[in-house]
PDB file of C-alpha atoms in Angstrom:
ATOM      1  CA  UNK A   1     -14.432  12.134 -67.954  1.00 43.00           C
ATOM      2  CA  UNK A   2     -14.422   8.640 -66.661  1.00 45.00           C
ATOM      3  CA  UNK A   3     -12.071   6.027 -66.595  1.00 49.00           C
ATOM      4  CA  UNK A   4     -14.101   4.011 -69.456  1.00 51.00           C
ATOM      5  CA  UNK A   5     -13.744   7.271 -72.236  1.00 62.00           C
ATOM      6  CA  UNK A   6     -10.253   7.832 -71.238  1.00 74.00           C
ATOM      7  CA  UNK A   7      -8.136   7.003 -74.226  1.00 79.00           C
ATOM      8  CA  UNK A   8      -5.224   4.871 -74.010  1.00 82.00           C
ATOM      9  CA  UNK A   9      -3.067   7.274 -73.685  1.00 83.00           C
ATOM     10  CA  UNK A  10      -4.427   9.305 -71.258  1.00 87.00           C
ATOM     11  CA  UNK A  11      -4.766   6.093 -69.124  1.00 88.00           C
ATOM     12  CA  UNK A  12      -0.922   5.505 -69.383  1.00 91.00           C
ATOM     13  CA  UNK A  13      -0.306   9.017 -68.213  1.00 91.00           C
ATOM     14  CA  UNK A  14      -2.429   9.007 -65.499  1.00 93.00           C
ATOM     15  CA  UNK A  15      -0.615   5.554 -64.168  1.00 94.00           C
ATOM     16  CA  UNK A  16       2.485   7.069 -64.791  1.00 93.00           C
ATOM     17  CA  UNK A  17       2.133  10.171 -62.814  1.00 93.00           C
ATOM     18  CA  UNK A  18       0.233   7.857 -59.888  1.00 94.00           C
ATOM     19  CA  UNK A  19       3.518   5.463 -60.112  1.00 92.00           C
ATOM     20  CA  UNK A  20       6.052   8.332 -60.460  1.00 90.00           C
ATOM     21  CA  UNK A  21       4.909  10.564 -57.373  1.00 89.00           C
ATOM     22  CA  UNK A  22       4.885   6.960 -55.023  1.00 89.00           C
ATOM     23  CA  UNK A  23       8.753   7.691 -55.917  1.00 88.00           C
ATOM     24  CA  UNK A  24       8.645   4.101 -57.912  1.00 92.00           C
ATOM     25  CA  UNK A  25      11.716   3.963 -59.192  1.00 93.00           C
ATOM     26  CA  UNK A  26      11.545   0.927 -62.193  1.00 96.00           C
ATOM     27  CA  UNK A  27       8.560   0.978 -63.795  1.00 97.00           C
ATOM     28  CA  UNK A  28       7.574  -1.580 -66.909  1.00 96.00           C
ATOM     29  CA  UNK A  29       5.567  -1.006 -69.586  1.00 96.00           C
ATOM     30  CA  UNK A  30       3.793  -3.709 -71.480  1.00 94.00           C
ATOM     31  CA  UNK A  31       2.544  -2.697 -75.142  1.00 91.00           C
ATOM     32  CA  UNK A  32       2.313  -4.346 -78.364  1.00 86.00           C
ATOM     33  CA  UNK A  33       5.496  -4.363 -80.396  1.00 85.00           C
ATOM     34  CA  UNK A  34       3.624  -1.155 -83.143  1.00 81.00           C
ATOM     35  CA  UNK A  35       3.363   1.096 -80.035  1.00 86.00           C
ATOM     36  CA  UNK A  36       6.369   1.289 -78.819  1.00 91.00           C
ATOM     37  CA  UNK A  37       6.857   4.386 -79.797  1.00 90.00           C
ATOM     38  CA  UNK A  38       3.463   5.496 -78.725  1.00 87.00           C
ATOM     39  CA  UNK A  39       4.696   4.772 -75.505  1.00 93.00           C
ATOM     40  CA  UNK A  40       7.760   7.179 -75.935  1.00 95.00           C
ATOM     41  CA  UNK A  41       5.601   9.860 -76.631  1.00 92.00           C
ATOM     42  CA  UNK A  42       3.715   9.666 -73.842  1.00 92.00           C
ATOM     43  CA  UNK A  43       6.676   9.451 -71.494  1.00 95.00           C
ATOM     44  CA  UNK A  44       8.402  12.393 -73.130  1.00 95.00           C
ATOM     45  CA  UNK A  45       5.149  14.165 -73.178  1.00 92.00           C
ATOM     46  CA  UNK A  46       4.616  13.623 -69.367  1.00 94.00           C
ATOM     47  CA  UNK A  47       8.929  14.418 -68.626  1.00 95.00           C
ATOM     48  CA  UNK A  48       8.471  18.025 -70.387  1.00 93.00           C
ATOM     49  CA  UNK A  49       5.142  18.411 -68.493  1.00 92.00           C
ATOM     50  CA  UNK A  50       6.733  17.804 -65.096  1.00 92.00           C
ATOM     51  CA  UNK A  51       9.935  19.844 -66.606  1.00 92.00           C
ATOM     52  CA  UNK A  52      12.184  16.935 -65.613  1.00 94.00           C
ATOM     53  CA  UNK A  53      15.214  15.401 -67.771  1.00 95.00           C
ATOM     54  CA  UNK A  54      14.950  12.647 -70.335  1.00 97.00           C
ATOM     55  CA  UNK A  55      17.318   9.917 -72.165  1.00 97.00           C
ATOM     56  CA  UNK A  56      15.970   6.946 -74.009  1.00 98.00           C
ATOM     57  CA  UNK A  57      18.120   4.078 -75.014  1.00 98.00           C
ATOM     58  CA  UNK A  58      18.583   1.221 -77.609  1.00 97.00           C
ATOM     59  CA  UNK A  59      21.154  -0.883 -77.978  1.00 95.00           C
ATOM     60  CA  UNK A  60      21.676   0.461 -81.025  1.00 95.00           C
ATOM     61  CA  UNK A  61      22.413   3.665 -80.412  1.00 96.00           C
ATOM     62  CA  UNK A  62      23.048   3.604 -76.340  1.00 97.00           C
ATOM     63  CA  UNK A  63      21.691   6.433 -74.771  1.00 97.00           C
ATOM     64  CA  UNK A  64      19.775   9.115 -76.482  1.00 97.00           C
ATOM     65  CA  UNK A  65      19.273  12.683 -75.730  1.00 96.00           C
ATOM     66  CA  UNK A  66      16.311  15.079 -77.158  1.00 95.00           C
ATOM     67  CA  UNK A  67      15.767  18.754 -77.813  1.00 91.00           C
ATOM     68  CA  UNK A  68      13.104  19.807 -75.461  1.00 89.00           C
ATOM     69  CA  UNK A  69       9.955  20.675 -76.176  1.00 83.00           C
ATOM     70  CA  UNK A  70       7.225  22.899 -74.342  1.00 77.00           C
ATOM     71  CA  UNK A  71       4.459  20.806 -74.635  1.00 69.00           C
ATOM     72  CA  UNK A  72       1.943  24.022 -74.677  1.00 71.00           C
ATOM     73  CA  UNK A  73       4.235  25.470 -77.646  1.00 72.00           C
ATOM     74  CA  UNK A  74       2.198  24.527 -80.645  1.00 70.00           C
ATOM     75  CA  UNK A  75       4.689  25.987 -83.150  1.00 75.00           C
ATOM     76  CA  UNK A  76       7.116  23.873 -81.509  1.00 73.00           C
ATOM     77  CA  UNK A  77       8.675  20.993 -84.159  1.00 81.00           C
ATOM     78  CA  UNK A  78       6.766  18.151 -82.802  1.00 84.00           C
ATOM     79  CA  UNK A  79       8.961  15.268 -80.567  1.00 89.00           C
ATOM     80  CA  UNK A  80      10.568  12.725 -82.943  1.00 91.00           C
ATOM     81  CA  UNK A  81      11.811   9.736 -81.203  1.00 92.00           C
ATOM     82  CA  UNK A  82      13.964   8.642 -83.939  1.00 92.00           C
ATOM     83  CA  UNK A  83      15.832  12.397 -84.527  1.00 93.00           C
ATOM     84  CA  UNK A  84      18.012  12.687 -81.404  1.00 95.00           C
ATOM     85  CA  UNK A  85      19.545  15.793 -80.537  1.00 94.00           C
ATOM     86  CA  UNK A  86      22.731  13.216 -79.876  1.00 95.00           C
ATOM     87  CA  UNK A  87      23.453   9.865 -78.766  1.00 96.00           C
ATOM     88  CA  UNK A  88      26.322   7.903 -77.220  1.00 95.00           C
ATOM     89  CA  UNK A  89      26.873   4.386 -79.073  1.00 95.00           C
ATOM     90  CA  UNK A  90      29.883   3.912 -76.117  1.00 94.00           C
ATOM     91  CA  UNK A  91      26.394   3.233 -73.829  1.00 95.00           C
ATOM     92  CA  UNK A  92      25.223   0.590 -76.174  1.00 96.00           C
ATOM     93  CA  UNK A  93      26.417  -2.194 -74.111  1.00 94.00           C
ATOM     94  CA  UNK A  94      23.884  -2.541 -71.135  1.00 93.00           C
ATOM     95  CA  UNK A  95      26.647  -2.384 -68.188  1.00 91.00           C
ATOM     96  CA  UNK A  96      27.748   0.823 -69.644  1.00 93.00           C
ATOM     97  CA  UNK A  97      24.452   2.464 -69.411  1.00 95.00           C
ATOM     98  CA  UNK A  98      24.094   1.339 -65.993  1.00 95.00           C
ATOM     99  CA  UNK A  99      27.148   2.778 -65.172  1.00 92.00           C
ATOM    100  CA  UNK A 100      26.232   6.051 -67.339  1.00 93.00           C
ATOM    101  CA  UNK A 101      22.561   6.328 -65.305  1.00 91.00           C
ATOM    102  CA  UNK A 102      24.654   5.576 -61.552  1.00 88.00           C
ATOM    103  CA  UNK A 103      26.773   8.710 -62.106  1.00 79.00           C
ATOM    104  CA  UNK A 104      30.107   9.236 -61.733  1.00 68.00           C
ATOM    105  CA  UNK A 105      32.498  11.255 -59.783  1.00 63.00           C
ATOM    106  CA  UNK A 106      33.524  13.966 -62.493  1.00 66.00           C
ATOM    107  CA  UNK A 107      29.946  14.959 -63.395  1.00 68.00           C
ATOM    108  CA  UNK A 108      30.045  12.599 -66.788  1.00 75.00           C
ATOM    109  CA  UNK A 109      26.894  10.731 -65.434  1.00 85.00           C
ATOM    110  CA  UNK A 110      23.350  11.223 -65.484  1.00 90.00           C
ATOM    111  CA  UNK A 111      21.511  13.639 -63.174  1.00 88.00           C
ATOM    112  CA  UNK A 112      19.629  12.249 -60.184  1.00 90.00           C
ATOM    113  CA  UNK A 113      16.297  13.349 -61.258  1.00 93.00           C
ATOM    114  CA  UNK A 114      14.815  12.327 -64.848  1.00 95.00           C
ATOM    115  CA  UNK A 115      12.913  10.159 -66.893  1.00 97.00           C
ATOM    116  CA  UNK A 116      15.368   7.515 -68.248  1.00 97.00           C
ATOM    117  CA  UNK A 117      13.762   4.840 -70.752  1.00 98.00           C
ATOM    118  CA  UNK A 118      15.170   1.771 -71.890  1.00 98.00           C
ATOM    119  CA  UNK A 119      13.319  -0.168 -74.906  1.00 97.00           C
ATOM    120  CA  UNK A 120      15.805  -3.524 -75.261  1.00 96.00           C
ATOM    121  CA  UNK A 121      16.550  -4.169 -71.511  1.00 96.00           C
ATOM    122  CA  UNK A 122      14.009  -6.749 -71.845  1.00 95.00           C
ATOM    123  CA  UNK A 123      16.779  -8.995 -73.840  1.00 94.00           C
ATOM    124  CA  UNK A 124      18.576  -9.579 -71.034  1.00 94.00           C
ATOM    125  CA  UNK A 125      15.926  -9.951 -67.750  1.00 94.00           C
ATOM    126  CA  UNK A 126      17.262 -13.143 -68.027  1.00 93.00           C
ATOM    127  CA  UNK A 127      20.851 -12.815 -66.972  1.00 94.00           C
ATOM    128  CA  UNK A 128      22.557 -11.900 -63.617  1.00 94.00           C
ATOM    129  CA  UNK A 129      24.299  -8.708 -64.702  1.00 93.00           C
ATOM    130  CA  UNK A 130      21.165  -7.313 -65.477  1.00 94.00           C
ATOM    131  CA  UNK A 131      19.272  -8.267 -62.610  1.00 95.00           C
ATOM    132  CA  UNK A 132      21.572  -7.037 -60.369  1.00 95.00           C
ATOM    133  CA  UNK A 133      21.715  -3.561 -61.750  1.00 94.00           C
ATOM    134  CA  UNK A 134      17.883  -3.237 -61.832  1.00 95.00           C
ATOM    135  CA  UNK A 135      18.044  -4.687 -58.229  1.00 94.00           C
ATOM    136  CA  UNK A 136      20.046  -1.871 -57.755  1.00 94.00           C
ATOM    137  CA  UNK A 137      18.781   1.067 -59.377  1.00 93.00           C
ATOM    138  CA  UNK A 138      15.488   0.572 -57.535  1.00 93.00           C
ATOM    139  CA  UNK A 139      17.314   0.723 -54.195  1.00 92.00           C
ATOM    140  CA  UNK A 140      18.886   4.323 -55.490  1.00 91.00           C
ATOM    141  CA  UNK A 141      15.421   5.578 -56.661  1.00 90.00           C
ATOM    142  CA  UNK A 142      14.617   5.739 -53.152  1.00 88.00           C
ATOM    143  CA  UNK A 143      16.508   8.436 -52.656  1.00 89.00           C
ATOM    144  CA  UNK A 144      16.705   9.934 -55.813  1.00 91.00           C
ATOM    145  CA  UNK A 145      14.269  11.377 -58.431  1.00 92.00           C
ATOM    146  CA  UNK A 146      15.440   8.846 -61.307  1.00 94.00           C
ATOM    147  CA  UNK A 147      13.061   7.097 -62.696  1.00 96.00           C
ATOM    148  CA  UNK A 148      14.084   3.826 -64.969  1.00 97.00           C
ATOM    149  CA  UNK A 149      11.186   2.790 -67.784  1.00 97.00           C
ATOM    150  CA  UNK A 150      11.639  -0.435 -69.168  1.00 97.00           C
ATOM    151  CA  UNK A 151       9.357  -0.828 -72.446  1.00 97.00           C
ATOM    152  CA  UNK A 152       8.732  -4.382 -72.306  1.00 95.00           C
ATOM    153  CA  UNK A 153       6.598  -6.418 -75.297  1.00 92.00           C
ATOM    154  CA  UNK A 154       3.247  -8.410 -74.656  1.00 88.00           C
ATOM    155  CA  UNK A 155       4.757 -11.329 -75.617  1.00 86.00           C
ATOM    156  CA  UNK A 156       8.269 -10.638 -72.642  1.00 89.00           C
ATOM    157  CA  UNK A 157       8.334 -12.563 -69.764  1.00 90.00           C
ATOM    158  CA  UNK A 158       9.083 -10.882 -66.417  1.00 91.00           C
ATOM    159  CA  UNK A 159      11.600 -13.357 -64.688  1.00 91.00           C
ATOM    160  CA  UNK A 160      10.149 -13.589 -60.699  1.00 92.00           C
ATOM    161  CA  UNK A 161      13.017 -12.301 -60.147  1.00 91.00           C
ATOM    162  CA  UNK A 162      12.775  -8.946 -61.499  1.00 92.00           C
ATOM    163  CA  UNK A 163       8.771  -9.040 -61.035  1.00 92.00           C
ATOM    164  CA  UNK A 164       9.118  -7.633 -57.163  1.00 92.00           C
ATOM    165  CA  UNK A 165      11.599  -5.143 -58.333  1.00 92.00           C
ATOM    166  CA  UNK A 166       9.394  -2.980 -60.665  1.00 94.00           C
ATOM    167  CA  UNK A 167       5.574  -1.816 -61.144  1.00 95.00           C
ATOM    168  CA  UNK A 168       3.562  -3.164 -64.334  1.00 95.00           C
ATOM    169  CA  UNK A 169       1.757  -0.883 -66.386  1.00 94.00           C
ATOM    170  CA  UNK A 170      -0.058  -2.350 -69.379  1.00 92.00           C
ATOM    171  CA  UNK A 171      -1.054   0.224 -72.266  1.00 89.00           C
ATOM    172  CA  UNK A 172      -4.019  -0.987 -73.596  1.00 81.00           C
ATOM    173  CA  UNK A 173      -5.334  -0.955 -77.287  1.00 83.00           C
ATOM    174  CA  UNK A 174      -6.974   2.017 -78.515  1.00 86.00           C
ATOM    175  CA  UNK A 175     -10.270   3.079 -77.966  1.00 86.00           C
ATOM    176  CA  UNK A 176     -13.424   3.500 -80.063  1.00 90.00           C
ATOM    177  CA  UNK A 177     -12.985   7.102 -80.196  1.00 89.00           C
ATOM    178  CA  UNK A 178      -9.556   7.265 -80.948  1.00 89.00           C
ATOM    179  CA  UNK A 179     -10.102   4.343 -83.709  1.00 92.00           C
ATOM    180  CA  UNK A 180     -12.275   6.895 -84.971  1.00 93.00           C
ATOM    181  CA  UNK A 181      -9.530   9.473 -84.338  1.00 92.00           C
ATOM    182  CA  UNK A 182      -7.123   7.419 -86.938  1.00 93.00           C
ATOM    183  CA  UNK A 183      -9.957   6.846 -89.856  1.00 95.00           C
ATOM    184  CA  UNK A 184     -10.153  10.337 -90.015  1.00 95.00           C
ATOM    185  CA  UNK A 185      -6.676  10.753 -90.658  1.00 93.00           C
ATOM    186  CA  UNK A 186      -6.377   8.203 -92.570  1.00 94.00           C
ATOM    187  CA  UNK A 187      -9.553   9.372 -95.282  1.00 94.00           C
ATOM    188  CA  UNK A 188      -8.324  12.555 -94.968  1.00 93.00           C
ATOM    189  CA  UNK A 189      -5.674  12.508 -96.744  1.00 91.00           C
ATOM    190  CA  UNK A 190      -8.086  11.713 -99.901  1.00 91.00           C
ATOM    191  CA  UNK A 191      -8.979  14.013-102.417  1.00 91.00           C
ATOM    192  CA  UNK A 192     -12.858  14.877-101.463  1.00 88.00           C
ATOM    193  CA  UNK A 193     -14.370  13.536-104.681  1.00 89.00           C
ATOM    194  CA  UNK A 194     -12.233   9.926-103.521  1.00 90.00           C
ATOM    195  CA  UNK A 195     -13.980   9.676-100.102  1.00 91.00           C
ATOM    196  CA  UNK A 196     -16.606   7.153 -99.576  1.00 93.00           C
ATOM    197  CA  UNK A 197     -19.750   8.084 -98.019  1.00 91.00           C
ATOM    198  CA  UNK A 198     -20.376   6.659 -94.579  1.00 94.00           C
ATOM    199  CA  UNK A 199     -22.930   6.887 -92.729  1.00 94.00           C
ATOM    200  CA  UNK A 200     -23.226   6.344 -88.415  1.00 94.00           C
ATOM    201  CA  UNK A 201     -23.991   2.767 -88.707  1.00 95.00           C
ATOM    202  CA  UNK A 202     -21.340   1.898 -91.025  1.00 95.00           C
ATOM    203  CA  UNK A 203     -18.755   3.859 -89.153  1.00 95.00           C
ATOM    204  CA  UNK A 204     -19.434   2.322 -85.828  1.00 95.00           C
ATOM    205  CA  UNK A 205     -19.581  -1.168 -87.478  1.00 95.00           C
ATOM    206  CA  UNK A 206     -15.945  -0.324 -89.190  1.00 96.00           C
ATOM    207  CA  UNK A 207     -14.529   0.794 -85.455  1.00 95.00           C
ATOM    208  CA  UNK A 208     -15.966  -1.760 -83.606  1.00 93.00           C
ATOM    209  CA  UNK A 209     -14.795  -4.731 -85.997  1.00 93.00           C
ATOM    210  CA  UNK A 210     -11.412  -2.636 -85.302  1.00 92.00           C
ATOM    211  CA  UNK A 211     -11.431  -3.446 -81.425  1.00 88.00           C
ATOM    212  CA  UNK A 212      -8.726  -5.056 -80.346  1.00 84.00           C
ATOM    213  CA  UNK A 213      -6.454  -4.110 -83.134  1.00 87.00           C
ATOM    214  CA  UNK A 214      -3.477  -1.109 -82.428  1.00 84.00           C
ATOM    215  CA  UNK A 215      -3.381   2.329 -83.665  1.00 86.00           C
ATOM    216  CA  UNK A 216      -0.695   1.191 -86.317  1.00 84.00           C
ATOM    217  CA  UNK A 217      -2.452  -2.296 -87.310  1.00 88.00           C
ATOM    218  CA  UNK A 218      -6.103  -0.460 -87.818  1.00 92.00           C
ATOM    219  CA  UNK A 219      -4.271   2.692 -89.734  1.00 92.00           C
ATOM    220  CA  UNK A 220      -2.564  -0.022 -91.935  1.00 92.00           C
ATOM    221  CA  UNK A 221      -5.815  -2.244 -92.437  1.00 94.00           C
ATOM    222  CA  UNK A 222      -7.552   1.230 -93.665  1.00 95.00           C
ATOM    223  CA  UNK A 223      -4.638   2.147 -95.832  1.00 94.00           C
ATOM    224  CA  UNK A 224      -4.683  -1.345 -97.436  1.00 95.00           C
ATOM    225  CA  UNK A 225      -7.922  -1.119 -98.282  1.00 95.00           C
ATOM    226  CA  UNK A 226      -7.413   2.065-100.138  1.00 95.00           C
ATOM    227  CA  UNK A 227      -4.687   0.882-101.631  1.00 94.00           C
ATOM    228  CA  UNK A 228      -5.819  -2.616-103.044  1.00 93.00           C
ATOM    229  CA  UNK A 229      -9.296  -0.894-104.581  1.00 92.00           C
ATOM    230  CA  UNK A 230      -7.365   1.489-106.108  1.00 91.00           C
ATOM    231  CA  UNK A 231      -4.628  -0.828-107.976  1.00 92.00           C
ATOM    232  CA  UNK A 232      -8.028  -3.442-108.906  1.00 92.00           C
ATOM    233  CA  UNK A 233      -9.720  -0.524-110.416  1.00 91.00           C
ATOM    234  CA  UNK A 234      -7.506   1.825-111.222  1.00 87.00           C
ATOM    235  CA  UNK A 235      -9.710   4.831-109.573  1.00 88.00           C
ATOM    236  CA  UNK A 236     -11.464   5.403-106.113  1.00 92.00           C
ATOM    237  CA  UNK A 237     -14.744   5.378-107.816  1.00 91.00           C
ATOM    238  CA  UNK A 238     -17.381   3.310-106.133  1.00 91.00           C
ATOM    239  CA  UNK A 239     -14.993   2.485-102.949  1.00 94.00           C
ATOM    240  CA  UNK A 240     -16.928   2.219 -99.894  1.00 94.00           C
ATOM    241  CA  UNK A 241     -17.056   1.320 -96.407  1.00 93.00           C
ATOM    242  CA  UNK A 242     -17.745  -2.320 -97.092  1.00 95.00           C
ATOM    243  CA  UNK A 243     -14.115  -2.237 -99.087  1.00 94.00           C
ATOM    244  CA  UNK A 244     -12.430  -0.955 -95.504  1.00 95.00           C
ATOM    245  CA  UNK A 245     -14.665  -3.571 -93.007  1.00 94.00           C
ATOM    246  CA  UNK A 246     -13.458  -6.272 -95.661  1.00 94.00           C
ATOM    247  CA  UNK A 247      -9.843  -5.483 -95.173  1.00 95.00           C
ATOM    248  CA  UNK A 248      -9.879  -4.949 -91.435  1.00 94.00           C
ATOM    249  CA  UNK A 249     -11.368  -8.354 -91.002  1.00 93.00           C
ATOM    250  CA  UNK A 250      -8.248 -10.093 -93.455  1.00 92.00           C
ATOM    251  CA  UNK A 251      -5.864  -8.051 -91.387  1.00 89.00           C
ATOM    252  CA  UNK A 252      -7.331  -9.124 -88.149  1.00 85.00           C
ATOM    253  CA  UNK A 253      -7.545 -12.880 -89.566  1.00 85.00           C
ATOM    254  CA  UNK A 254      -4.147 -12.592 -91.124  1.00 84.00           C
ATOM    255  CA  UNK A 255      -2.935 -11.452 -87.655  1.00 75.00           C
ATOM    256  CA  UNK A 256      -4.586 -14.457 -85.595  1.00 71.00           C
ATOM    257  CA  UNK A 257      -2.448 -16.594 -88.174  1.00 72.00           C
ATOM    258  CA  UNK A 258       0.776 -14.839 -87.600  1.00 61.00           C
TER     259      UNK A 258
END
């Protein structure tokens, strides 16, 4: 497969494993605000695969830890990023969690190996204290299998700071394919007699006016489009895939707005 029908996703990974075996210790990774959580999976996805540890935190809930899951064990319950197994609200505040991923003496820190992810760092690039710990933590991943994730926002800027201390990975909007992936899911949750009829053209007219849009903004476009016919005329009858291209382009218009 080449790097052009790779999906989004797979295109994360493979950066991820590429920035993760060059022992990069702090690595950031840009996404719209709706994929965050995309992002999670993948990195929790790529942990089990490499059978390492892995902790996400929020400053809500500090630092998180997760049941884990063989990733080739399809009766498995699936990865949930907001059920953890248990969290630690005392690691909330950022200098705690610092101190929680440096270790400690009596064993009560973190391994030295592991995928550690951190989704509201970027809050704080700003200030010294945090700076100084991500200055830091990239000196100890040198010799040390930790490696820090920062999930960062499109619209979060990297001080200059902080820019020389990590490596950028942007995950890109979805695909064609897996556009197509999420109509699926989306009509297939109708009753048969409910779905519209769509033909090649009109599908690739309905993913390609969805370029540029994320997995959750294109899922929600579809779904609204559903929705809305159904509550003007009280059935599904007659909805089409004209009804879906016209909400996708108000959600994409609505969007440029925002």
């Amino acid at each position: 497969m080449t790097d052009t029908q790779l999906s989004a996703s797979d295109k994360l990974v493979h950066e991820l494993t590429v920035a993760t075996d060059a022992s990069i210790g702090v690595i950031a990774i840009r996404c719209p605000e709706t994929e965050v959580y995309r992002v999670v999976d993948d990195l929790y996805a790529l942990a089990m695969s490499q059978k390492t540890n892995f902790r996400m935190h929020t400053s809500e809930l500090g630092w998180q830890e997760f049941q884990r899951v063989d990733p080739e064990d399809t009766r498995a319950t699936p990865f949930d990023p907001m059920e953890p197994q248990n969290s630690d609200k005392h690691t909330a505040d950022i200098l705690k969690a610092f101190e929680k991923l440096y270790g400690s003496k009596d064993g009560s820190g973190f391994p030295d190996d592991g995928f550690f992810v951190m989704l509201d760092l970027y809050y704080s690039f700003g200030e010294m204290a945090t700076q100084t710990r991500i200055r830091k933590q990239a000196q100890r991943s040198l010799n040390n299998g930790q490696r820090l994730f920062l999930v960062v926002p499109m619209s979060a800027e990297i001080p200059e700071a902080l820019a020389p201390l990590m490596h950028v990975i942007n995950f890109e909007y979805p695909t064609l394919s897996e556009l197509g992936d999420t109509l699926d899911d989306v009509l297939s949750a109708l009753d048969d007699e409910d779905k519209p009829e769509i033909d090649d053209d009109q599908r690739a007219t309905i993913l390609s006016n969805g370029l540029g849009m994320t997995t959750n903004a294109f899922e929600t476009a579809v779904a609204l489009s559903i929705t809305e016919y159904s509550a003007a005329n009280e059935t599904l009858d007659g909805f089409s895939a004209d009804d879906i291209m016209v909400s996708i382009r108000t959600y994409k218009t609505q969007m440029l707005r925002k």
